[in-house]
PDB file of C-alpha atoms in Angstrom:
ATOM      1  CA  GLU A   1     134.584 127.633  36.360  1.00  0.00           C
ATOM      2  CA  HIS A   2     135.695 129.224  39.672  1.00  0.00           C
ATOM      3  CA  ALA A   3     136.108 125.982  41.588  1.00  0.00           C
ATOM      4  CA  GLY A   4     138.394 123.009  41.175  1.00  0.00           C
ATOM      5  CA  ARG A   5     141.263 121.084  42.675  1.00  0.00           C
ATOM      6  CA  ALA A   6     143.492 123.279  44.838  1.00  0.00           C
ATOM      7  CA  THR A   7     146.729 124.427  43.231  1.00  0.00           C
ATOM      8  CA  CYS A   8     148.135 125.796  46.498  1.00  0.00           C
ATOM      9  CA  MET A   9     147.502 125.842  50.222  1.00  0.00           C
ATOM     10  CA  LEU A  10     147.501 129.127  52.110  1.00  0.00           C
ATOM     11  CA  SER A  11     149.449 128.876  55.353  1.00  0.00           C
ATOM     12  CA  TYR A  12     148.488 131.865  57.472  1.00  0.00           C
ATOM     13  CA  THR A  13     147.151 132.931  60.862  1.00  0.00           C
ATOM     14  CA  TRP A  14     143.566 133.859  61.526  1.00  0.00           C
ATOM     15  CA  GLN A  15     144.822 137.206  62.803  1.00  0.00           C
ATOM     16  CA  TYR A  16     145.388 138.420  59.249  1.00  0.00           C
ATOM     17  CA  GLU A  17     142.610 140.532  57.777  1.00  0.00           C
ATOM     18  CA  VAL A  18     140.819 139.403  54.611  1.00  0.00           C
ATOM     19  CA  HIS A  19     142.150 142.336  52.539  1.00  0.00           C
ATOM     20  CA  MET A  20     145.729 141.321  53.481  1.00  0.00           C
ATOM     21  CA  ILE A  21     145.108 137.768  52.301  1.00  0.00           C
ATOM     22  CA  VAL A  22     143.537 138.913  49.028  1.00  0.00           C
ATOM     23  CA  ASP A  23     146.371 141.415  48.475  1.00  0.00           C
ATOM     24  CA  ALA A  24     149.041 138.773  49.047  1.00  0.00           C
ATOM     25  CA  LEU A  25     147.343 136.228  46.772  1.00  0.00           C
ATOM     26  CA  LYS A  26     146.971 138.801  43.980  1.00  0.00           C
ATOM     27  CA  ALA A  27     150.641 139.763  44.340  1.00  0.00           C
ATOM     28  CA  TYR A  28     151.592 136.065  44.196  1.00  0.00           C
ATOM     29  CA  CYS A  29     149.640 135.606  40.959  1.00  0.00           C
ATOM     30  CA  ARG A  30     151.155 138.730  39.432  1.00  0.00           C
ATOM     31  CA  ARG A  31     154.730 137.819  40.425  1.00  0.00           C
ATOM     32  CA  SER A  32     154.303 134.222  39.262  1.00  0.00           C
ATOM     33  CA  GLY A  33     152.683 135.178  35.965  1.00  0.00           C
ATOM     34  CA  LEU A  34     149.544 133.218  36.867  1.00  0.00           C
ATOM     35  CA  SER A  35     145.996 134.109  36.000  1.00  0.00           C
ATOM     36  CA  GLU A  36     143.940 134.667  39.162  1.00  0.00           C
ATOM     37  CA  ASP A  37     141.247 132.449  37.611  1.00  0.00           C
ATOM     38  CA  ALA A  38     143.697 129.537  37.343  1.00  0.00           C
ATOM     39  CA  VAL A  39     144.804 129.624  40.989  1.00  0.00           C
ATOM     40  CA  ARG A  40     142.725 127.559  43.424  1.00  0.00           C
ATOM     41  CA  VAL A  41     143.630 128.153  47.059  1.00  0.00           C
ATOM     42  CA  TRP A  42     142.926 125.709  49.898  1.00  0.00           C
ATOM     43  CA  ILE A  43     142.223 127.809  53.016  1.00  0.00           C
ATOM     44  CA  CYS A  44     141.628 125.957  56.279  1.00  0.00           C
ATOM     45  CA  ALA A  45     139.030 128.411  57.604  1.00  0.00           C
ATOM     46  CA  LEU A  46     136.946 127.758  54.485  1.00  0.00           C
ATOM     47  CA  CYS A  47     137.748 124.084  53.851  1.00  0.00           C
ATOM     48  CA  VAL A  48     137.816 122.572  57.359  1.00  0.00           C
ATOM     49  CA  ASN A  49     134.342 122.525  58.856  1.00  0.00           C
ATOM     50  CA  GLN A  50     134.809 125.075  61.646  1.00  0.00           C
ATOM     51  CA  TRP A  51     131.189 124.670  62.772  1.00  0.00           C
ATOM     52  CA  ARG A  52     131.926 121.065  63.786  1.00  0.00           C
ATOM     53  CA  VAL A  53     134.976 122.269  65.686  1.00  0.00           C
ATOM     54  CA  LYS A  54     132.913 124.918  67.499  1.00  0.00           C
ATOM     55  CA  GLU A  55     130.095 122.424  68.190  1.00  0.00           C
ATOM     56  CA  ALA A  56     132.618 120.013  69.728  1.00  0.00           C
ATOM     57  CA  LEU A  57     134.029 122.815  71.904  1.00  0.00           C
ATOM     58  CA  ALA A  58     130.515 123.765  73.020  1.00  0.00           C
ATOM     59  CA  ARG A  59     130.033 120.146  74.150  1.00  0.00           C
ATOM     60  CA  GLY A  60     133.289 120.367  76.080  1.00  0.00           C
ATOM     61  CA  GLU A  61     135.131 118.234  73.537  1.00  0.00           C
ATOM     62  CA  GLN A  62     138.244 118.958  71.524  1.00  0.00           C
ATOM     63  CA  VAL A  63     138.893 117.733  68.002  1.00  0.00           C
ATOM     64  CA  PRO A  64     141.851 115.368  68.423  1.00  0.00           C
ATOM     65  CA  PHE A  65     145.281 116.672  67.437  1.00  0.00           C
ATOM     66  CA  GLU A  66     145.799 113.728  65.102  1.00  0.00           C
ATOM     67  CA  THR A  67     142.724 114.714  63.076  1.00  0.00           C
ATOM     68  CA  PHE A  68     144.122 118.195  62.374  1.00  0.00           C
ATOM     69  CA  ARG A  69     147.681 116.923  61.914  1.00  0.00           C
ATOM     70  CA  GLN A  70     146.575 114.393  59.331  1.00  0.00           C
ATOM     71  CA  THR A  71     144.362 116.916  57.522  1.00  0.00           C
ATOM     72  CA  PHE A  72     147.162 119.471  57.211  1.00  0.00           C
ATOM     73  CA  HIS A  73     149.823 116.896  56.374  1.00  0.00           C
ATOM     74  CA  ASP A  74     147.620 115.393  53.642  1.00  0.00           C
ATOM     75  CA  LYS A  75     146.797 118.805  52.180  1.00  0.00           C
ATOM     76  CA  VAL A  76     150.422 119.932  52.177  1.00  0.00           C
ATOM     77  CA  THR A  77     151.666 116.763  50.498  1.00  0.00           C
ATOM     78  CA  THR A  78     148.861 116.338  47.948  1.00  0.00           C
ATOM     79  CA  ILE A  79     148.554 119.989  46.903  1.00  0.00           C
ATOM     80  CA  GLY A  80     152.307 120.423  46.638  1.00  0.00           C
ATOM     81  CA  THR A  81     152.541 124.199  47.003  1.00  0.00           C
ATOM     82  CA  ILE A  82     152.343 126.166  50.232  1.00  0.00           C
ATOM     83  CA  LEU A  83     151.946 129.920  50.220  1.00  0.00           C
ATOM     84  CA  ALA A  84     153.268 131.119  53.578  1.00  0.00           C
ATOM     85  CA  LEU A  85     151.780 134.552  54.268  1.00  0.00           C
ATOM     86  CA  LEU A  86     154.069 136.751  56.335  1.00  0.00           C
ATOM     87  CA  SER A  87     153.026 140.126  57.656  1.00  0.00           C
ATOM     88  CA  PRO A  88     154.282 142.462  58.880  1.00  0.00           C
ATOM     89  CA  TRP A  89     157.563 141.579  57.226  1.00  0.00           C
ATOM     90  CA  GLN A  90     159.653 142.891  60.154  1.00  0.00           C
ATOM     91  CA  GLU A  91     157.850 140.743  62.736  1.00  0.00           C
ATOM     92  CA  PRO A  92     155.535 138.232  61.044  1.00  0.00           C
ATOM     93  CA  LEU A  93     152.581 136.953  63.037  1.00  0.00           C
ATOM     94  CA  TYR A  94     153.076 133.709  61.088  1.00  0.00           C
ATOM     95  CA  VAL A  95     156.041 132.573  63.180  1.00  0.00           C
ATOM     96  CA  LYS A  96     154.081 133.123  66.397  1.00  0.00           C
ATOM     97  CA  ARG A  97     151.553 130.326  65.742  1.00  0.00           C
ATOM     98  CA  VAL A  98     152.354 126.662  66.323  1.00  0.00           C
ATOM     99  CA  TRP A  99     150.254 125.334  63.447  1.00  0.00           C
ATOM    100  CA  THR A 100     151.842 127.615  60.832  1.00  0.00           C
ATOM    101  CA  ASN A 101     155.281 126.516  62.027  1.00  0.00           C
ATOM    102  CA  TYR A 102     154.121 122.911  61.634  1.00  0.00           C
ATOM    103  CA  GLU A 103     152.829 123.559  58.095  1.00  0.00           C
ATOM    104  CA  PHE A 104     156.091 125.280  57.150  1.00  0.00           C
ATOM    105  CA  TYR A 105     158.079 122.380  58.596  1.00  0.00           C
ATOM    106  CA  VAL A 106     156.075 119.764  56.665  1.00  0.00           C
ATOM    107  CA  GLY A 107     156.387 121.807  53.479  1.00  0.00           C
ATOM    108  CA  THR A 108     160.117 122.325  53.736  1.00  0.00           C
ATOM    109  CA  SER A 109     160.893 118.773  54.835  1.00  0.00           C
ATOM    110  CA  THR A 110     158.779 116.983  52.222  1.00  0.00           C
ATOM    111  CA  GLU A 111     160.066 116.254  48.738  1.00  0.00           C
ATOM    112  CA  LYS A 112     158.033 117.640  45.853  1.00  0.00           C
ATOM    113  CA  VAL A 113     156.497 120.377  48.024  1.00  0.00           C
ATOM    114  CA  THR A 114     157.273 124.008  47.235  1.00  0.00           C
ATOM    115  CA  VAL A 115     157.018 126.729  49.859  1.00  0.00           C
ATOM    116  CA  ASP A 116     156.604 130.287  48.584  1.00  0.00           C
ATOM    117  CA  ILE A 117     156.669 133.181  51.009  1.00  0.00           C
ATOM    118  CA  ILE A 118     154.084 135.785  50.100  1.00  0.00           C
ATOM    119  CA  LEU A 119     153.509 139.287  51.431  1.00  0.00           C
ATOM    120  CA  PRO A 120     150.578 141.664  51.136  1.00  0.00           C
ATOM    121  CA  GLU A 121     151.422 144.336  48.549  1.00  0.00           C
ATOM    122  CA  GLN A 122     151.960 147.050  51.174  1.00  0.00           C
ATOM    123  CA  ASP A 123     154.477 144.845  53.029  1.00  0.00           C
ATOM    124  CA  GLU A 124     156.193 143.850  49.800  1.00  0.00           C
ATOM    125  CA  ILE A 125     156.617 147.483  48.738  1.00  0.00           C
ATOM    126  CA  ALA A 126     157.923 148.501  52.175  1.00  0.00           C
ATOM    127  CA  PHE A 127     160.304 145.523  52.223  1.00  0.00           C
ATOM    128  CA  LEU A 128     161.682 146.243  48.741  1.00  0.00           C
ATOM    129  CA  ASP A 129     161.990 149.992  49.429  1.00  0.00           C
ATOM    130  CA  LYS A 130     163.937 149.242  52.583  1.00  0.00           C
ATOM    131  CA  LEU A 131     166.108 146.692  50.785  1.00  0.00           C
ATOM    132  CA  ARG A 132     166.883 149.143  47.949  1.00  0.00           C
ATOM    133  CA  SER A 133     167.707 151.980  50.319  1.00  0.00           C
ATOM    134  CA  ASP A 134     171.189 152.888  51.423  1.00  0.00           C
ATOM    135  CA  ALA A 135     170.530 150.770  54.484  1.00  0.00           C
ATOM    136  CA  GLY A 136     170.258 147.543  52.452  1.00  0.00           C
ATOM    137  CA  VAL A 137     172.938 145.793  54.507  1.00  0.00           C
ATOM    138  CA  VAL A 138     171.197 146.829  57.721  1.00  0.00           C
ATOM    139  CA  VAL A 139     167.902 145.485  56.371  1.00  0.00           C
ATOM    140  CA  LEU A 140     169.497 142.158  55.468  1.00  0.00           C
ATOM    141  CA  SER A 141     170.837 141.993  59.017  1.00  0.00           C
ATOM    142  CA  GLU A 142     167.309 142.704  60.310  1.00  0.00           C
ATOM    143  CA  ILE A 143     165.879 139.914  58.143  1.00  0.00           C
ATOM    144  CA  PHE A 144     168.446 137.405  59.393  1.00  0.00           C
ATOM    145  CA  LYS A 145     167.833 138.586  62.950  1.00  0.00           C
ATOM    146  CA  VAL A 146     164.084 137.938  62.534  1.00  0.00           C
ATOM    147  CA  ILE A 147     164.714 134.496  61.053  1.00  0.00           C
ATOM    148  CA  GLY A 148     167.366 133.658  63.644  1.00  0.00           C
ATOM    149  CA  GLY A 149     165.122 134.858  66.451  1.00  0.00           C
ATOM    150  CA  ILE A 150     162.259 132.490  65.681  1.00  0.00           C
ATOM    151  CA  GLN A 151     161.493 130.477  68.794  1.00  0.00           C
ATOM    152  CA  VAL A 152     158.877 127.894  67.979  1.00  0.00           C
ATOM    153  CA  GLN A 153     158.575 126.998  71.639  1.00  0.00           C
ATOM    154  CA  LYS A 154     157.130 130.482  72.255  1.00  0.00           C
ATOM    155  CA  ALA A 155     154.542 130.154  69.472  1.00  0.00           C
ATOM    156  CA  ASP A 156     150.887 130.131  70.501  1.00  0.00           C
ATOM    157  CA  ALA A 157     148.301 127.406  70.112  1.00  0.00           C
ATOM    158  CA  SER A 158     144.675 127.339  71.184  1.00  0.00           C
ATOM    159  CA  PHE A 159     145.372 124.143  73.121  1.00  0.00           C
ATOM    160  CA  ILE A 160     148.558 123.305  75.017  1.00  0.00           C
ATOM    161  CA  GLU A 161     148.318 119.664  73.891  1.00  0.00           C
ATOM    162  CA  ASP A 162     148.456 120.789  70.241  1.00  0.00           C
ATOM    163  CA  LYS A 163     151.581 122.778  71.044  1.00  0.00           C
ATOM    164  CA  LYS A 164     153.184 119.808  72.824  1.00  0.00           C
ATOM    165  CA  ASN A 165     152.318 117.443  69.985  1.00  0.00           C
ATOM    166  CA  VAL A 166     153.725 119.771  67.321  1.00  0.00           C
ATOM    167  CA  MET A 167     156.888 120.240  69.378  1.00  0.00           C
ATOM    168  CA  ARG A 168     157.255 116.442  69.615  1.00  0.00           C
ATOM    169  CA  ILE A 169     157.087 116.230  65.831  1.00  0.00           C
ATOM    170  CA  LEU A 170     159.591 119.051  65.366  1.00  0.00           C
ATOM    171  CA  MET A 171     162.019 117.820  68.010  1.00  0.00           C
ATOM    172  CA  GLY A 172     161.619 114.053  67.864  1.00  0.00           C
ATOM    173  CA  SER A 173     159.037 111.752  69.357  1.00  0.00           C
ATOM    174  CA  SER A 174     161.425 110.364  71.998  1.00  0.00           C
ATOM    175  CA  LEU A 175     161.114 113.597  73.963  1.00  0.00           C
ATOM    176  CA  LYS A 176     160.045 112.955  77.563  1.00  0.00           C
ATOM    177  CA  GLU A 177     157.119 114.932  79.004  1.00  0.00           C
ATOM    178  CA  GLU A 178     159.277 116.634  81.658  1.00  0.00           C
ATOM    179  CA  GLN A 179     161.851 117.650  78.997  1.00  0.00           C
ATOM    180  CA  LEU A 180     159.104 119.102  76.838  1.00  0.00           C
ATOM    181  CA  ASP A 181     157.575 121.032  79.745  1.00  0.00           C
ATOM    182  CA  ALA A 182     160.998 122.378  80.759  1.00  0.00           C
ATOM    183  CA  PHE A 183     161.689 123.437  77.178  1.00  0.00           C
ATOM    184  CA  LEU A 184     158.319 125.133  76.701  1.00  0.00           C
ATOM    185  CA  SER A 185     158.688 127.005  79.990  1.00  0.00           C
ATOM    186  CA  GLY A 186     162.189 128.196  79.005  1.00  0.00           C
ATOM    187  CA  ARG A 187     164.058 126.169  81.639  1.00  0.00           C
ATOM    188  CA  LEU A 188     165.878 124.173  78.915  1.00  0.00           C
ATOM    189  CA  SER A 189     167.365 125.368  75.629  1.00  0.00           C
ATOM    190  CA  PRO A 190     166.815 123.439  72.366  1.00  0.00           C
ATOM    191  CA  ASN A 191     170.382 122.113  72.615  1.00  0.00           C
ATOM    192  CA  GLU A 192     169.863 120.880  76.176  1.00  0.00           C
ATOM    193  CA  VAL A 193     166.646 119.104  75.220  1.00  0.00           C
ATOM    194  CA  LEU A 194     168.245 117.333  72.266  1.00  0.00           C
ATOM    195  CA  LEU A 195     171.271 116.042  74.236  1.00  0.00           C
TER     196      LEU A 195
END
């Protein structure tokens, strides 16, 4: 009764606390008019065997990038709905992780995949209060500033090779290693790299 095929994939960072995740999922159900019992969420920390990952690391091995890339790509495209959890709304941790940027990219660049941005209730209330205040125009400017200030090249990854591989996907596979290194270190801008 409480298990079944996933209806959505949660795209989030492991830095979020469990209560924030639960809050955001409940708010999503409420806003979408969905029964909590009908929503089945695929969550990587629960669905990807993290013990195998940790065992590999303990042996000095790393799970290959392609294994994770394929897992996430397959989940995004077969589930069809991504719930991108952003918190705090003014400076979301979400945009600071390479893998969440990759998931968002796959979701927004794949036909028949929907990406919904979700917020924990406290963030949603604060966001809406700010938006409804007299400073609504200022808040909209802040939102666009946050979005415009996203620099994927500054996002974190546990392994530099994961970061490089995601950047190759986002920027084009013809990127040379020295271009990529210069870009990631800030010596080249996105426009200079893509010339």
